[in-house]
Short mmCIF file of C-alpha atoms in Angstrom, two decimals:
data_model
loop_
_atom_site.label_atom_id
_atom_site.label_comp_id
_atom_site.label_asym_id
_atom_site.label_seq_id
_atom_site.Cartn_x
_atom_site.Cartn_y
_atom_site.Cartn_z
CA UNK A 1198 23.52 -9.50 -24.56
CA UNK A 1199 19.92 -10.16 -23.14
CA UNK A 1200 19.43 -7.89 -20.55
CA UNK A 1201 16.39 -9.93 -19.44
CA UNK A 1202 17.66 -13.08 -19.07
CA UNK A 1203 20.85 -11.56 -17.41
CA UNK A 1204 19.02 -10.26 -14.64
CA UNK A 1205 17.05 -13.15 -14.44
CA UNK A 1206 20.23 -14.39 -13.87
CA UNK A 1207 20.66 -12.72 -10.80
CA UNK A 1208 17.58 -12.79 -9.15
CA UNK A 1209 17.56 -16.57 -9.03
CA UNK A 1210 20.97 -16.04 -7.28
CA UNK A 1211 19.39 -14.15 -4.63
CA UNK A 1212 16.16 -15.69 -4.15
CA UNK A 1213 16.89 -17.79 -0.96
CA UNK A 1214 18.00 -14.92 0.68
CA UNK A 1215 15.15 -12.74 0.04
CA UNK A 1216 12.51 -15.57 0.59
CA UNK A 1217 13.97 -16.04 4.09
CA UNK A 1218 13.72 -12.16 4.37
CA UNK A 1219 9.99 -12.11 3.96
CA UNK A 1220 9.38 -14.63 5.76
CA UNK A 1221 10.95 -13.48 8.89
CA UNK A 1222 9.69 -10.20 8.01
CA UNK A 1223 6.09 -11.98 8.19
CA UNK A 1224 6.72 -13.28 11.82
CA UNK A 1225 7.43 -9.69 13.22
CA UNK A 1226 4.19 -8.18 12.15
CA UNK A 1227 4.58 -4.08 12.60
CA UNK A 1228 2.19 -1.27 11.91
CA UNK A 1229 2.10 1.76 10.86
CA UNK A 1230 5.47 3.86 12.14
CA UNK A 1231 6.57 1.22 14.56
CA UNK A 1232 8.10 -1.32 11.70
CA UNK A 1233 11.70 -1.04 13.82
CA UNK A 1234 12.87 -4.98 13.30
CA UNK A 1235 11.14 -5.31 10.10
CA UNK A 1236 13.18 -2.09 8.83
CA UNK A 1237 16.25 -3.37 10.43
CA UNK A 1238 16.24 -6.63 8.72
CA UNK A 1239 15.90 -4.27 5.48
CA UNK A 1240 19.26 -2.56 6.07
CA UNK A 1241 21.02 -5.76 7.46
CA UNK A 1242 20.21 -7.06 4.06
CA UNK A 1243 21.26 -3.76 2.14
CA UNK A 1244 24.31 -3.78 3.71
CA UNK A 1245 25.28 -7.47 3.10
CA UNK A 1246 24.24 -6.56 -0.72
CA UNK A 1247 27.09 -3.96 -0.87
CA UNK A 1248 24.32 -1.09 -1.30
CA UNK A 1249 25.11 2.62 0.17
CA UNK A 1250 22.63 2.90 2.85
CA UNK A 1251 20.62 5.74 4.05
CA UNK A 1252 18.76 6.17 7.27
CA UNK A 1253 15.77 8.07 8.83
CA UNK A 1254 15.10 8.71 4.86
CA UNK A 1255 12.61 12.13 5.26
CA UNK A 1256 13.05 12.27 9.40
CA UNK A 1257 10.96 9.23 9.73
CA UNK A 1258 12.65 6.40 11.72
CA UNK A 1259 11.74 3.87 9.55
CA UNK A 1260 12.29 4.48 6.14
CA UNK A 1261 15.57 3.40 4.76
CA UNK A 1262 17.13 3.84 0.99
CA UNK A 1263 19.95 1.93 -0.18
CA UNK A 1264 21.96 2.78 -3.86
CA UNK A 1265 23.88 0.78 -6.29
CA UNK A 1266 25.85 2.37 -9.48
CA UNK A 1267 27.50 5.26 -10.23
CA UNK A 1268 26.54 8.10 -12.98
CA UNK A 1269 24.00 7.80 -15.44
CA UNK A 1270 19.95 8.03 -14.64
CA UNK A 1271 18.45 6.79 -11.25
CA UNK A 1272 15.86 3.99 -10.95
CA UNK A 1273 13.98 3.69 -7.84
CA UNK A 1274 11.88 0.55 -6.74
CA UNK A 1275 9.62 0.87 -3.69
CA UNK A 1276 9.33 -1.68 -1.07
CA UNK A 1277 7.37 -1.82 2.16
CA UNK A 1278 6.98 -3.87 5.16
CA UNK A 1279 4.25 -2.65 7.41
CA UNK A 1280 1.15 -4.99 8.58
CA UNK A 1281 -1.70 -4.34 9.78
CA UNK A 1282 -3.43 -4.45 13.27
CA UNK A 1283 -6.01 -7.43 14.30
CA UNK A 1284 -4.97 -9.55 11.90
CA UNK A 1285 -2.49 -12.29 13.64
CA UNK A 1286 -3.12 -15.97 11.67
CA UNK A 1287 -0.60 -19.16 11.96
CA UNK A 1288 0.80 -19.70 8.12
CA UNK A 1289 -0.13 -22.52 6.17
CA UNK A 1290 -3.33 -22.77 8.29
CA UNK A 1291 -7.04 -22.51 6.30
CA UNK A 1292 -8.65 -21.79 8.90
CA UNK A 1293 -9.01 -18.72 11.41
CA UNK A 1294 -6.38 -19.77 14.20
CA UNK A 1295 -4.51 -16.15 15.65
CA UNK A 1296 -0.99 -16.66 16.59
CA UNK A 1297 -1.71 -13.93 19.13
CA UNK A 1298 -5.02 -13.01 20.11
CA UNK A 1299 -5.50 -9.33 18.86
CA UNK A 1300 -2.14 -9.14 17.63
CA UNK A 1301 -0.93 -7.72 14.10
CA UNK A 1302 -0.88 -9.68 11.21
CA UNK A 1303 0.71 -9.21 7.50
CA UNK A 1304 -2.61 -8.73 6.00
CA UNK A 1305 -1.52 -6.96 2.40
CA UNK A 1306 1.40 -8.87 2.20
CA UNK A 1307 3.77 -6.08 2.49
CA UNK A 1308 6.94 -8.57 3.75
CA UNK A 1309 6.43 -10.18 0.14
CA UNK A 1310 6.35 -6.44 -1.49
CA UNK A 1311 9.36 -5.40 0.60
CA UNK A 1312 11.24 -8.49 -0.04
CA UNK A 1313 10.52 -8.66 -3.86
CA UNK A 1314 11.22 -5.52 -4.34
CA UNK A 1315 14.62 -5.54 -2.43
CA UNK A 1316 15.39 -8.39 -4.37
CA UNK A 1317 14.31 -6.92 -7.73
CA UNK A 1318 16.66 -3.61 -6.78
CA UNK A 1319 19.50 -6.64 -5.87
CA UNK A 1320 19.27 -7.95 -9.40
CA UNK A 1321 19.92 -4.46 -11.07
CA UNK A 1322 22.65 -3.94 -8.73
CA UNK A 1323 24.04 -7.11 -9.14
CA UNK A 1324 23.68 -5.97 -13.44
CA UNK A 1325 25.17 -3.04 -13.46
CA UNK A 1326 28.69 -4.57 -11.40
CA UNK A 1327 28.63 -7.12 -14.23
CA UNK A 1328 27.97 -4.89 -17.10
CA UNK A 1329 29.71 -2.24 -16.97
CA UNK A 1330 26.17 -0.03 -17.54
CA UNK A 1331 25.88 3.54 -16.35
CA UNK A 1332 22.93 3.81 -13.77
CA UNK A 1333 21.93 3.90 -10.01
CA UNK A 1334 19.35 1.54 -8.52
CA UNK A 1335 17.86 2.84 -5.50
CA UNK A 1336 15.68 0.42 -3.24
CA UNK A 1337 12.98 2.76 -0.80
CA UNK A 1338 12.44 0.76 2.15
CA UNK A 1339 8.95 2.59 2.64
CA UNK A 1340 7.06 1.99 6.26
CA UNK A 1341 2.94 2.82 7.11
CA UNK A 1342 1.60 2.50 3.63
CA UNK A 1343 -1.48 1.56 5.77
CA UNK A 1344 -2.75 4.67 6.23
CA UNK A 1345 0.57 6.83 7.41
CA UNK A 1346 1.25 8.13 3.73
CA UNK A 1347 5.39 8.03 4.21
CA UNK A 1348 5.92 8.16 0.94
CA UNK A 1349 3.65 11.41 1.02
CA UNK A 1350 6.03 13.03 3.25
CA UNK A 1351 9.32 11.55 1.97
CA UNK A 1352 8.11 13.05 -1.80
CA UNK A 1353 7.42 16.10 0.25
CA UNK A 1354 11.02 15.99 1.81
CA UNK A 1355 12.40 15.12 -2.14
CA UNK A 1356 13.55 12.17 -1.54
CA UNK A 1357 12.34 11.26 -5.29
CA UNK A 1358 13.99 14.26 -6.84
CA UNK A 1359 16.49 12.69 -8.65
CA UNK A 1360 14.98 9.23 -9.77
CA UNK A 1361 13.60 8.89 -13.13
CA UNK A 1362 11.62 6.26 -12.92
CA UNK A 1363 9.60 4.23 -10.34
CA UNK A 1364 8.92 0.70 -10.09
CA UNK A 1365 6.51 -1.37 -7.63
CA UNK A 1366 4.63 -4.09 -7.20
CA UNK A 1367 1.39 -5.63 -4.96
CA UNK A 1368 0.02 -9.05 -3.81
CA UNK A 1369 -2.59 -9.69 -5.70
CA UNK A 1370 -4.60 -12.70 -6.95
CA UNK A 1371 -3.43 -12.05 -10.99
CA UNK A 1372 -0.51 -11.78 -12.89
CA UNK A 1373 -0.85 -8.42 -14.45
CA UNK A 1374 0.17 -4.76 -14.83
CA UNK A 1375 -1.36 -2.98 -11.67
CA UNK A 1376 -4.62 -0.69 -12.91
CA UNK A 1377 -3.19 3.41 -12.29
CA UNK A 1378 -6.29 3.56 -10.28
CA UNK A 1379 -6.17 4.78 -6.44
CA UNK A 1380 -8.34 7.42 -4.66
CA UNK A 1381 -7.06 10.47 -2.86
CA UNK A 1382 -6.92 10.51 0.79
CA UNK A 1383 -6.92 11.64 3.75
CA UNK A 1384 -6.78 10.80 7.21
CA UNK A 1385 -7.87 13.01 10.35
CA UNK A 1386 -8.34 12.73 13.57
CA UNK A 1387 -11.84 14.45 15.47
CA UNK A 1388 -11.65 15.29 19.25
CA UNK A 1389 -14.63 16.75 20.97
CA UNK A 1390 -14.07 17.82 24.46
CA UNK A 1391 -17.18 18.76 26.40
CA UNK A 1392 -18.11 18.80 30.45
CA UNK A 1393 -18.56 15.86 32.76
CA UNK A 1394 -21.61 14.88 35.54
CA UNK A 1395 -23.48 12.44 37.10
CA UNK A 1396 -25.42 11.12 34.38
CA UNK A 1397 -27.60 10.42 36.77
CA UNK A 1398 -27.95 12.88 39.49
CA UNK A 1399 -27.10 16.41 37.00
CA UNK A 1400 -27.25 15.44 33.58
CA UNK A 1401 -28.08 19.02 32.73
CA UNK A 1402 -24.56 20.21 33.88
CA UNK A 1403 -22.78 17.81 31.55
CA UNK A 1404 -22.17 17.96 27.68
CA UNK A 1405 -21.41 14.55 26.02
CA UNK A 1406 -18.25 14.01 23.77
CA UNK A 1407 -19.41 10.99 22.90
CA UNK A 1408 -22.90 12.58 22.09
CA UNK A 1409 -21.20 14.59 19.39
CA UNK A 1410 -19.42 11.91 17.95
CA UNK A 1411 -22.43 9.61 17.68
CA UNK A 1412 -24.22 12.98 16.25
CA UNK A 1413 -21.44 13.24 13.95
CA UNK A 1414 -21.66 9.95 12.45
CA UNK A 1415 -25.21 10.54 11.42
CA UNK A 1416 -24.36 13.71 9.88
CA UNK A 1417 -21.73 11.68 7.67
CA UNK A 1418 -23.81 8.88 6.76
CA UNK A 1419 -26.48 11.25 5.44
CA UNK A 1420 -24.17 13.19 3.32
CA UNK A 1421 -23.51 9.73 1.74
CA UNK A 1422 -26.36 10.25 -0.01
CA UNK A 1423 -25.25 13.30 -1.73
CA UNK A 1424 -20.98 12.49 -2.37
CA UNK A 1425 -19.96 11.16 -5.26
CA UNK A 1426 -20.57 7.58 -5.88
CA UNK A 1427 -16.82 6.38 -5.93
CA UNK A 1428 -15.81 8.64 -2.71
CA UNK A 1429 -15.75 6.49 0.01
CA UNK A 1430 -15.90 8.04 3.92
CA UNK A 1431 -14.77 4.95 6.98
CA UNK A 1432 -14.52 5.93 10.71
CA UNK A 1433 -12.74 4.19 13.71
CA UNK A 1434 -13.47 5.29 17.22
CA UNK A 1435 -10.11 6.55 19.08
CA UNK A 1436 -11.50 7.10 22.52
CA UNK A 1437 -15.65 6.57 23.64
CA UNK A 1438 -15.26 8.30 26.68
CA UNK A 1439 -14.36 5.41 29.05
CA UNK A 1440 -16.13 2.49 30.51
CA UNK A 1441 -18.73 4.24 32.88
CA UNK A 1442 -22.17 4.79 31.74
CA UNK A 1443 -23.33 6.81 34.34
CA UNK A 1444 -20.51 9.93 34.04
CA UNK A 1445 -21.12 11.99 30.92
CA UNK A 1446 -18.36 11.68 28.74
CA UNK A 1447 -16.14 14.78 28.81
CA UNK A 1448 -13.75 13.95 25.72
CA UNK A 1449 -14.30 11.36 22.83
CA UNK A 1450 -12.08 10.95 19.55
CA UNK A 1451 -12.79 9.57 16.25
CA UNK A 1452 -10.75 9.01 12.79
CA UNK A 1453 -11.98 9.46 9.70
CA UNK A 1454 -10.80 8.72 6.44
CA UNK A 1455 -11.97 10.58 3.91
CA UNK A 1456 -11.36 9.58 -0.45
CA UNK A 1457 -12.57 10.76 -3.62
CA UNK A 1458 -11.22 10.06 -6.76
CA UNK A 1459 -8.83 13.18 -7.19
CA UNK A 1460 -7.36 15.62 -5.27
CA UNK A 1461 -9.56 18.66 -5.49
CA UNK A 1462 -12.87 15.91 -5.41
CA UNK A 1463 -10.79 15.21 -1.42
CA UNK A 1464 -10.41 18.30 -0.39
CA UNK A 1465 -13.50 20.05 -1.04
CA UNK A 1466 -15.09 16.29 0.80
CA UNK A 1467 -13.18 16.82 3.69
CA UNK A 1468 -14.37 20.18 4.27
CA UNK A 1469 -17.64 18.74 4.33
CA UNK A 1470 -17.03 16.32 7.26
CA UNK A 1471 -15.52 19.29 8.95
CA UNK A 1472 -18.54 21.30 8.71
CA UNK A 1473 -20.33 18.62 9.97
CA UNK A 1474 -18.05 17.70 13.20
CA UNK A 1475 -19.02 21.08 13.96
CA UNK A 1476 -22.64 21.62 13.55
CA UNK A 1477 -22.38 17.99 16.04
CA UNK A 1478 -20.28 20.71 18.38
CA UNK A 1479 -22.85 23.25 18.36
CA UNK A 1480 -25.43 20.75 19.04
CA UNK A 1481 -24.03 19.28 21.85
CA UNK A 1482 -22.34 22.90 23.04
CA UNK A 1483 -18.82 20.98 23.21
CA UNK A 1484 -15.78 21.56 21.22
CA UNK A 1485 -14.37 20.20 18.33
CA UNK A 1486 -10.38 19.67 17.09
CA UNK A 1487 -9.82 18.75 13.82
CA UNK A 1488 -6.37 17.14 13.27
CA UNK A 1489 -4.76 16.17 9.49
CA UNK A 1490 -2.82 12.91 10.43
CA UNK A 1491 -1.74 12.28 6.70
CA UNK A 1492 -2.68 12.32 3.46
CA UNK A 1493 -2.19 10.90 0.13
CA UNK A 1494 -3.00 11.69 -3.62
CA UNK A 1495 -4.38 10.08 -6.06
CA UNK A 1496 -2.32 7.60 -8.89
CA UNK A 1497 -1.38 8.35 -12.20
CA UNK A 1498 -0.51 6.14 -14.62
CA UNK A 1499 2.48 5.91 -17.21
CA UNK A 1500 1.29 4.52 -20.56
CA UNK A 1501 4.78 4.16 -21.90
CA UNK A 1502 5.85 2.07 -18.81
CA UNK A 1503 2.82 0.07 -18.53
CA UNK A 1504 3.36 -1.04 -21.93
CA UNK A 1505 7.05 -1.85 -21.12
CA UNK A 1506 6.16 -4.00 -17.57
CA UNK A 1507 3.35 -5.66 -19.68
CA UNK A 1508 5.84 -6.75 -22.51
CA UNK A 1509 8.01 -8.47 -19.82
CA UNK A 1510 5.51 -10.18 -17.75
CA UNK A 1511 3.98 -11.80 -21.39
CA UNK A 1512 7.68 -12.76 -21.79
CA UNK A 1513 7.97 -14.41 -18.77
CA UNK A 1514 4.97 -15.33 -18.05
CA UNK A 1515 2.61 -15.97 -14.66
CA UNK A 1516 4.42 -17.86 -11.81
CA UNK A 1517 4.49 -21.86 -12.35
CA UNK A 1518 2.58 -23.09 -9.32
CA UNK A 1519 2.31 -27.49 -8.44
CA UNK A 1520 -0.64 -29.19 -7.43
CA UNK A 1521 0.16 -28.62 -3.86
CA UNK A 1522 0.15 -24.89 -4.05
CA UNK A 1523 -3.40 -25.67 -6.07
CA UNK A 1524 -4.82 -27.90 -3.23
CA UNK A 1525 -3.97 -24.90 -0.21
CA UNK A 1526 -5.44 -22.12 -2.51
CA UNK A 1527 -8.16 -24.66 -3.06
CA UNK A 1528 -8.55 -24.97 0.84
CA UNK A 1529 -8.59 -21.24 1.57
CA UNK A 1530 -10.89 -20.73 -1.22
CA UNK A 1531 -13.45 -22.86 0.67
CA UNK A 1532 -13.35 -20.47 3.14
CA UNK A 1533 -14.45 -17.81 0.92
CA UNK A 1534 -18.21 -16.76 -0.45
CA UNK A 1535 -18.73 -17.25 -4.39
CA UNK A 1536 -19.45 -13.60 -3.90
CA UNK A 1537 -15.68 -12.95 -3.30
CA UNK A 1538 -14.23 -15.29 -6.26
CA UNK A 1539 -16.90 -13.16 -8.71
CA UNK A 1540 -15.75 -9.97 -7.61
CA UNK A 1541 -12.32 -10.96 -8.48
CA UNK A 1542 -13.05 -11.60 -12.19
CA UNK A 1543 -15.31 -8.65 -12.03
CA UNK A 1544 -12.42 -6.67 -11.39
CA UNK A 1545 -10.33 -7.62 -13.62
CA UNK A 1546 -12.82 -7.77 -16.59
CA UNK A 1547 -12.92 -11.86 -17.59
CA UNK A 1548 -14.72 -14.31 -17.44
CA UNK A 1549 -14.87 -16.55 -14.16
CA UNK A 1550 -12.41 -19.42 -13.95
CA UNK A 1551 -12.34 -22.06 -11.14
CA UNK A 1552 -8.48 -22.62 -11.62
CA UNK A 1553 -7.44 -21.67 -7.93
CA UNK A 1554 -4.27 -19.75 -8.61
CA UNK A 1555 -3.75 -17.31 -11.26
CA UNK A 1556 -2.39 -18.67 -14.30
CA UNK A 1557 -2.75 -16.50 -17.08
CA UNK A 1558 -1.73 -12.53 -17.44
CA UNK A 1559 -4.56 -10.23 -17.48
CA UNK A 1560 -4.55 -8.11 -21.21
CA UNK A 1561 -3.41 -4.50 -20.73
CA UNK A 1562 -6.77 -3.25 -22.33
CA UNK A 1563 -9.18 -5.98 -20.27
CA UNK A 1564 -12.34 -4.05 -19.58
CA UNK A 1565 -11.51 -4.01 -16.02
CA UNK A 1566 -14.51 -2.95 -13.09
CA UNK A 1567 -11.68 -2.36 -10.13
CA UNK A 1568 -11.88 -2.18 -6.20
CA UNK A 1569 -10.17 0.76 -6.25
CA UNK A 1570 -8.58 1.68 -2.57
CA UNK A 1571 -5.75 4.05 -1.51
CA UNK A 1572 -2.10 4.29 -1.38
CA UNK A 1573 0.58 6.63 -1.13
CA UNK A 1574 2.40 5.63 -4.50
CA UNK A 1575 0.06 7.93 -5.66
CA UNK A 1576 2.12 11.45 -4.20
CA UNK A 1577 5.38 9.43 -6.40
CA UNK A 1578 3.33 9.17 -9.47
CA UNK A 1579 2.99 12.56 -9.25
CA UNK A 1580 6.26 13.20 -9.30
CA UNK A 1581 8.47 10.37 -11.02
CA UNK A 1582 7.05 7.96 -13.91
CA UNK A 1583 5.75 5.39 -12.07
CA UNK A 1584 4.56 1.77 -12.30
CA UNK A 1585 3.61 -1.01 -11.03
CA UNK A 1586 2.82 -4.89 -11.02
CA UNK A 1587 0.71 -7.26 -9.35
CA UNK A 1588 1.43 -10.93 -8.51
CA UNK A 1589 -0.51 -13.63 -7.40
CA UNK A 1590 0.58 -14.38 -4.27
CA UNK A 1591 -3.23 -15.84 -2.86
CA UNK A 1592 -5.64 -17.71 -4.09
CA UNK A 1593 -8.38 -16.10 -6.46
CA UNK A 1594 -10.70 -14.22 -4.79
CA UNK A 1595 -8.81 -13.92 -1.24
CA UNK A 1596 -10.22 -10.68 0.01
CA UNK A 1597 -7.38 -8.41 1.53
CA UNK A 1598 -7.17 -7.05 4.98
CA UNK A 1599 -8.00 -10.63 5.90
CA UNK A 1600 -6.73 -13.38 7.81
CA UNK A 1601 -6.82 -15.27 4.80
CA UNK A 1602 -4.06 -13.10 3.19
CA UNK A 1603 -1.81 -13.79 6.19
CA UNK A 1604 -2.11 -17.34 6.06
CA UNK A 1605 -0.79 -17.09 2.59
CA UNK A 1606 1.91 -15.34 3.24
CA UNK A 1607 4.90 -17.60 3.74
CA UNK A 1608 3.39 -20.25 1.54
CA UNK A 1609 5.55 -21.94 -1.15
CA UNK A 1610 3.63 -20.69 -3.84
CA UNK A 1611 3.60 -16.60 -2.51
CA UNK A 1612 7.33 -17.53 -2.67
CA UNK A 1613 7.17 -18.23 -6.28
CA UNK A 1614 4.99 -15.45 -7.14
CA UNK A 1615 7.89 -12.68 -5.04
CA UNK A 1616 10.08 -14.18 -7.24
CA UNK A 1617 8.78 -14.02 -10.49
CA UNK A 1618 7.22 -10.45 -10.01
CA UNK A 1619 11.38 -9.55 -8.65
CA UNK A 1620 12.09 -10.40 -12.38
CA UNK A 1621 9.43 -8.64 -13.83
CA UNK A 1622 10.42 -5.75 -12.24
CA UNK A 1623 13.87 -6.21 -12.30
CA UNK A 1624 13.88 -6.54 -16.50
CA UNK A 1625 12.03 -3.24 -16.02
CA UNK A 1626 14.43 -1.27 -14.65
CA UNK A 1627 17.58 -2.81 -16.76
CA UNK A 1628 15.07 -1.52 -19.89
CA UNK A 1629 14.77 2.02 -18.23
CA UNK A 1630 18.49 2.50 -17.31
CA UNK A 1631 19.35 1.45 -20.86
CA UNK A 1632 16.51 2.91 -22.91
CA UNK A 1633 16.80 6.91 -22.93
CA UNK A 1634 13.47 6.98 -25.30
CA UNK A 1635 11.90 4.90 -22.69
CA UNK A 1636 12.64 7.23 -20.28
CA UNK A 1637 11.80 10.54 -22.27
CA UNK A 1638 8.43 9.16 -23.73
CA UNK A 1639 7.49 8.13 -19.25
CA UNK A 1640 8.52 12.01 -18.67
CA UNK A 1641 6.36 13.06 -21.83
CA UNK A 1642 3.65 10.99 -20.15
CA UNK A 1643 3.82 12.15 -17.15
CA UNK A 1644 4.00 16.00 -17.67
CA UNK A 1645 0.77 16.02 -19.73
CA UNK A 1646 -1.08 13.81 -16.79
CA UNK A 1647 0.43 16.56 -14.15
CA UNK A 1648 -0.17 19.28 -16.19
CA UNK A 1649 0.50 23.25 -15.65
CA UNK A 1650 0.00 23.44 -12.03
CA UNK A 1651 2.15 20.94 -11.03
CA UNK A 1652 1.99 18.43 -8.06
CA UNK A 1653 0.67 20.15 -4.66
CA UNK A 1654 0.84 17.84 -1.98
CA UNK A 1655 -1.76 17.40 0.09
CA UNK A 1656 -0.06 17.07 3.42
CA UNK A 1657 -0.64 20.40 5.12
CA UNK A 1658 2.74 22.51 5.55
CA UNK A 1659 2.54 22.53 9.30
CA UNK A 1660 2.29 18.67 10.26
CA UNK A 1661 5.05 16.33 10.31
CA UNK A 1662 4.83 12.48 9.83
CA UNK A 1663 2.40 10.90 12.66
CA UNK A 1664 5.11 8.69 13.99
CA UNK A 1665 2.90 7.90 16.99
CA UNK A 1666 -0.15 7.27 14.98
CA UNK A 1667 -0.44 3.56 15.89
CA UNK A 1668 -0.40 4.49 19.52
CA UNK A 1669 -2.75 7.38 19.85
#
């Protein structure tokens, strides 16, 4: 029997479903730790597959895992459905028009990954009734990739103990196996508290928050200078102190996220920014907190796995988009810079075409020059074989964390690309479940990346997962 084609098979079966799931998945845009109706429609959909459902997966509200099978080795496939804030954009639209002024938007495309991946994990199921085969598929309904690290804390809580292999996917603008490449990071919240006063009248008597803050930021952006080249350091103001100029600001809060390439390269950076939130305290004779909200490690990769999602996506090849799904990618790539479309091929190592949609697969050896950014996939790399895909769900060259991305995301050809990255992933998993030398070589691969001391995580023991993050 051809496993491949067999699951194939039953993907097609199920893609109508799972389209419609993304799509209304899309329409409820939910960030980080809030995604209650997009995790919903997750288990309403698990449970009409037949899967055994868990809830609260790790103590977090919003993480959900359903299995399929009985006996034999576990397969998990990650899915997530968080968006992100800011980022509201009618579908099918190239040009900036919010649904919602300030509201959320799916701006990473995370109802396609959920739903693709559900739909992948469907398949197997759906394989494993009809075969006969020994195995468990388990789908990880996974909430606040964007910066909430979940998976961090559900690794933490072993909810990966068990599996023996990992499979995921992104949006993406290629066809190709995802690059193991994702810095550490962390996350942490900085809350001076110092002494109001009429700014005007006593300014002596007060000492500025938001004077230690600003202070802050200039110690941060000097030490730039002097960090390794691919750490990156971003801030976001929490709370400036208020709307009144002429009261000194008593308390201001800041976020930082800090990441460096590896683990140790993270830590040691983050001690750096907390030296320097406190040389701003002693400058402005206020008081500093420093809070962990989360944090995530960096991503290893899986040779022998990469090799085996690589195989499958030659077989079947990049998504088959018409010439209507070329003329919208052609529209929202008129809203782009040439400096965007560049970067893209940059990335990936080829040369530039102007085709608008990816229709090609990217070599597994391409001399690539990433983006590289962080997720917390990385903290279940460390611990179970993982791997993952991209699809092209956007047009080349659509920067993401854009309203661009959003307006793609219920479009016909995003559709097509959820669906053929399902099967990709789906052949995957029937090839781990069935191949023990598969599976021992991943392990091999795995233990020598780890190596003797193991995965720490970086989460600190005392802090739990931020569920009110999005609403500090």
């Amino acid at each position: 029997m051809d496993n491949r084609n067999t699951v194939w098979r039953h993907v097609d079966a199920q893609k109508e479903r799972l389209i419609a799931l993304s799509d209304r998945v899309w329409a409820m845009p939910e960030v980080c730790y809030t995604e209650t109706r997009s995790c919903a429609e997750h288990v309403a959909e698990l449970r009409h597959q037949g899967f055994r459902v868990d809830e609260h997966v790790a103590g977090i509200p919003t993480a959900v895992m359903g299995e399929a099978g009985a006996g034999g080795p576990v397969v998990a496939i990650l899915g997530e459905y968080d968006a992100l804030p800011g980022l509201s954009q009618e579908a099918g639209v190239a040009a900036h028009r919010p649904v919602e002024a300030g509201g959320h938007g799916h701006g990473c495309g995370h109802n396609l990954l959920g739903a693709a991946a559900l739909l992948a994990a469907t398949a197997v199921k759906d394989w494993l009734a009809e075969t006969g085969t020994p195995g468990r598929v388990r789908y990880y309904g996974c909430p606040a990739e964007e910066g909430g690290a979940a998976k961090a804390f559900m690794v933490r809580a072993g909810a990966f103990a068990d599996a023996e292999v990992a499979i995921s996917w992104h949006p993406a603008s290629f066809w190709e196996v995802a690059p193991p490449l994702a810095l550490a990071n962390t996350r942490a919240d900085f809350v001076f508290t110092g002494r109001t006063a009429h700014a005007a009248a006593v300014p002596h008597l007060g000492r500025s928050a938001l004077d230690a803050v600003e202070l802050m930021s200039v110690g941060v952006n000097y030490m730039r200078e002097h960090m390794p080249s691919d750490a990156r350091v971003h801030y976001a103001y929490l709370d400036a102190g208020g709307i009144a100029p002429n009261v000194v600001q008593a308390r201001a809060a800041v976020r930082y996220s800090i990441r460096a390439r590896d683990l140790p390269g993270m830590l040691g950076l983050v001690e750096r920014v907390k030296k320097i939130a406190q040389g701003a305290a002693l400058m402005t004779e206020t008081e500093v907190e420093v809070r962990i909200v989360s944090a995530v490690s960096n991503l290893l990769g899986n040779d022998p796995l990469e090799q085996a999602l690589h195989g499958v996506m030659e077989e079947l090849g990049p998504p088959h988009f018409d010439e209507a799904d070329r003329d919208f990618a052609q529209a929202i790539r008129a809203t782009l810079g040439d400096g965007d479309i560049d970067a893209a091929f940059r990335a990936i190592g080829m040369p530039r075409t102007e085709a608008p949609l990816a229709d090609f697969l990217v070599p597994l050896d391409a001399r690539r020059n990433p983006a590289i950014g962080s997720t917390d996939v990385g903290d279940v790399s460390w611990v179970v074989p993982t791997v993952q895909a991209h699809a092209p769900t956007v047009a080349v060259g659509t920067p993401f964390h854009t309203w661009q991305v959003v307006a793609q995301g219920c479009s016909p050809a995003a559709h097509k690309a959820m669906v053929q990255v399902a099967k990709a992933m789906a052949a995957t998993a029937v090839r781990a479940l069935t191949d023990e030398g598969l599976r021992e070589a991943a392990r091999a691969d795995l233990a020598r990346r780890v190596g003797a001391g193991g995965y720490v995580s970086p989460l600190p023991a005392e802090i739990g997962p931020p569920l009110r993050m999005s609403v500090a």
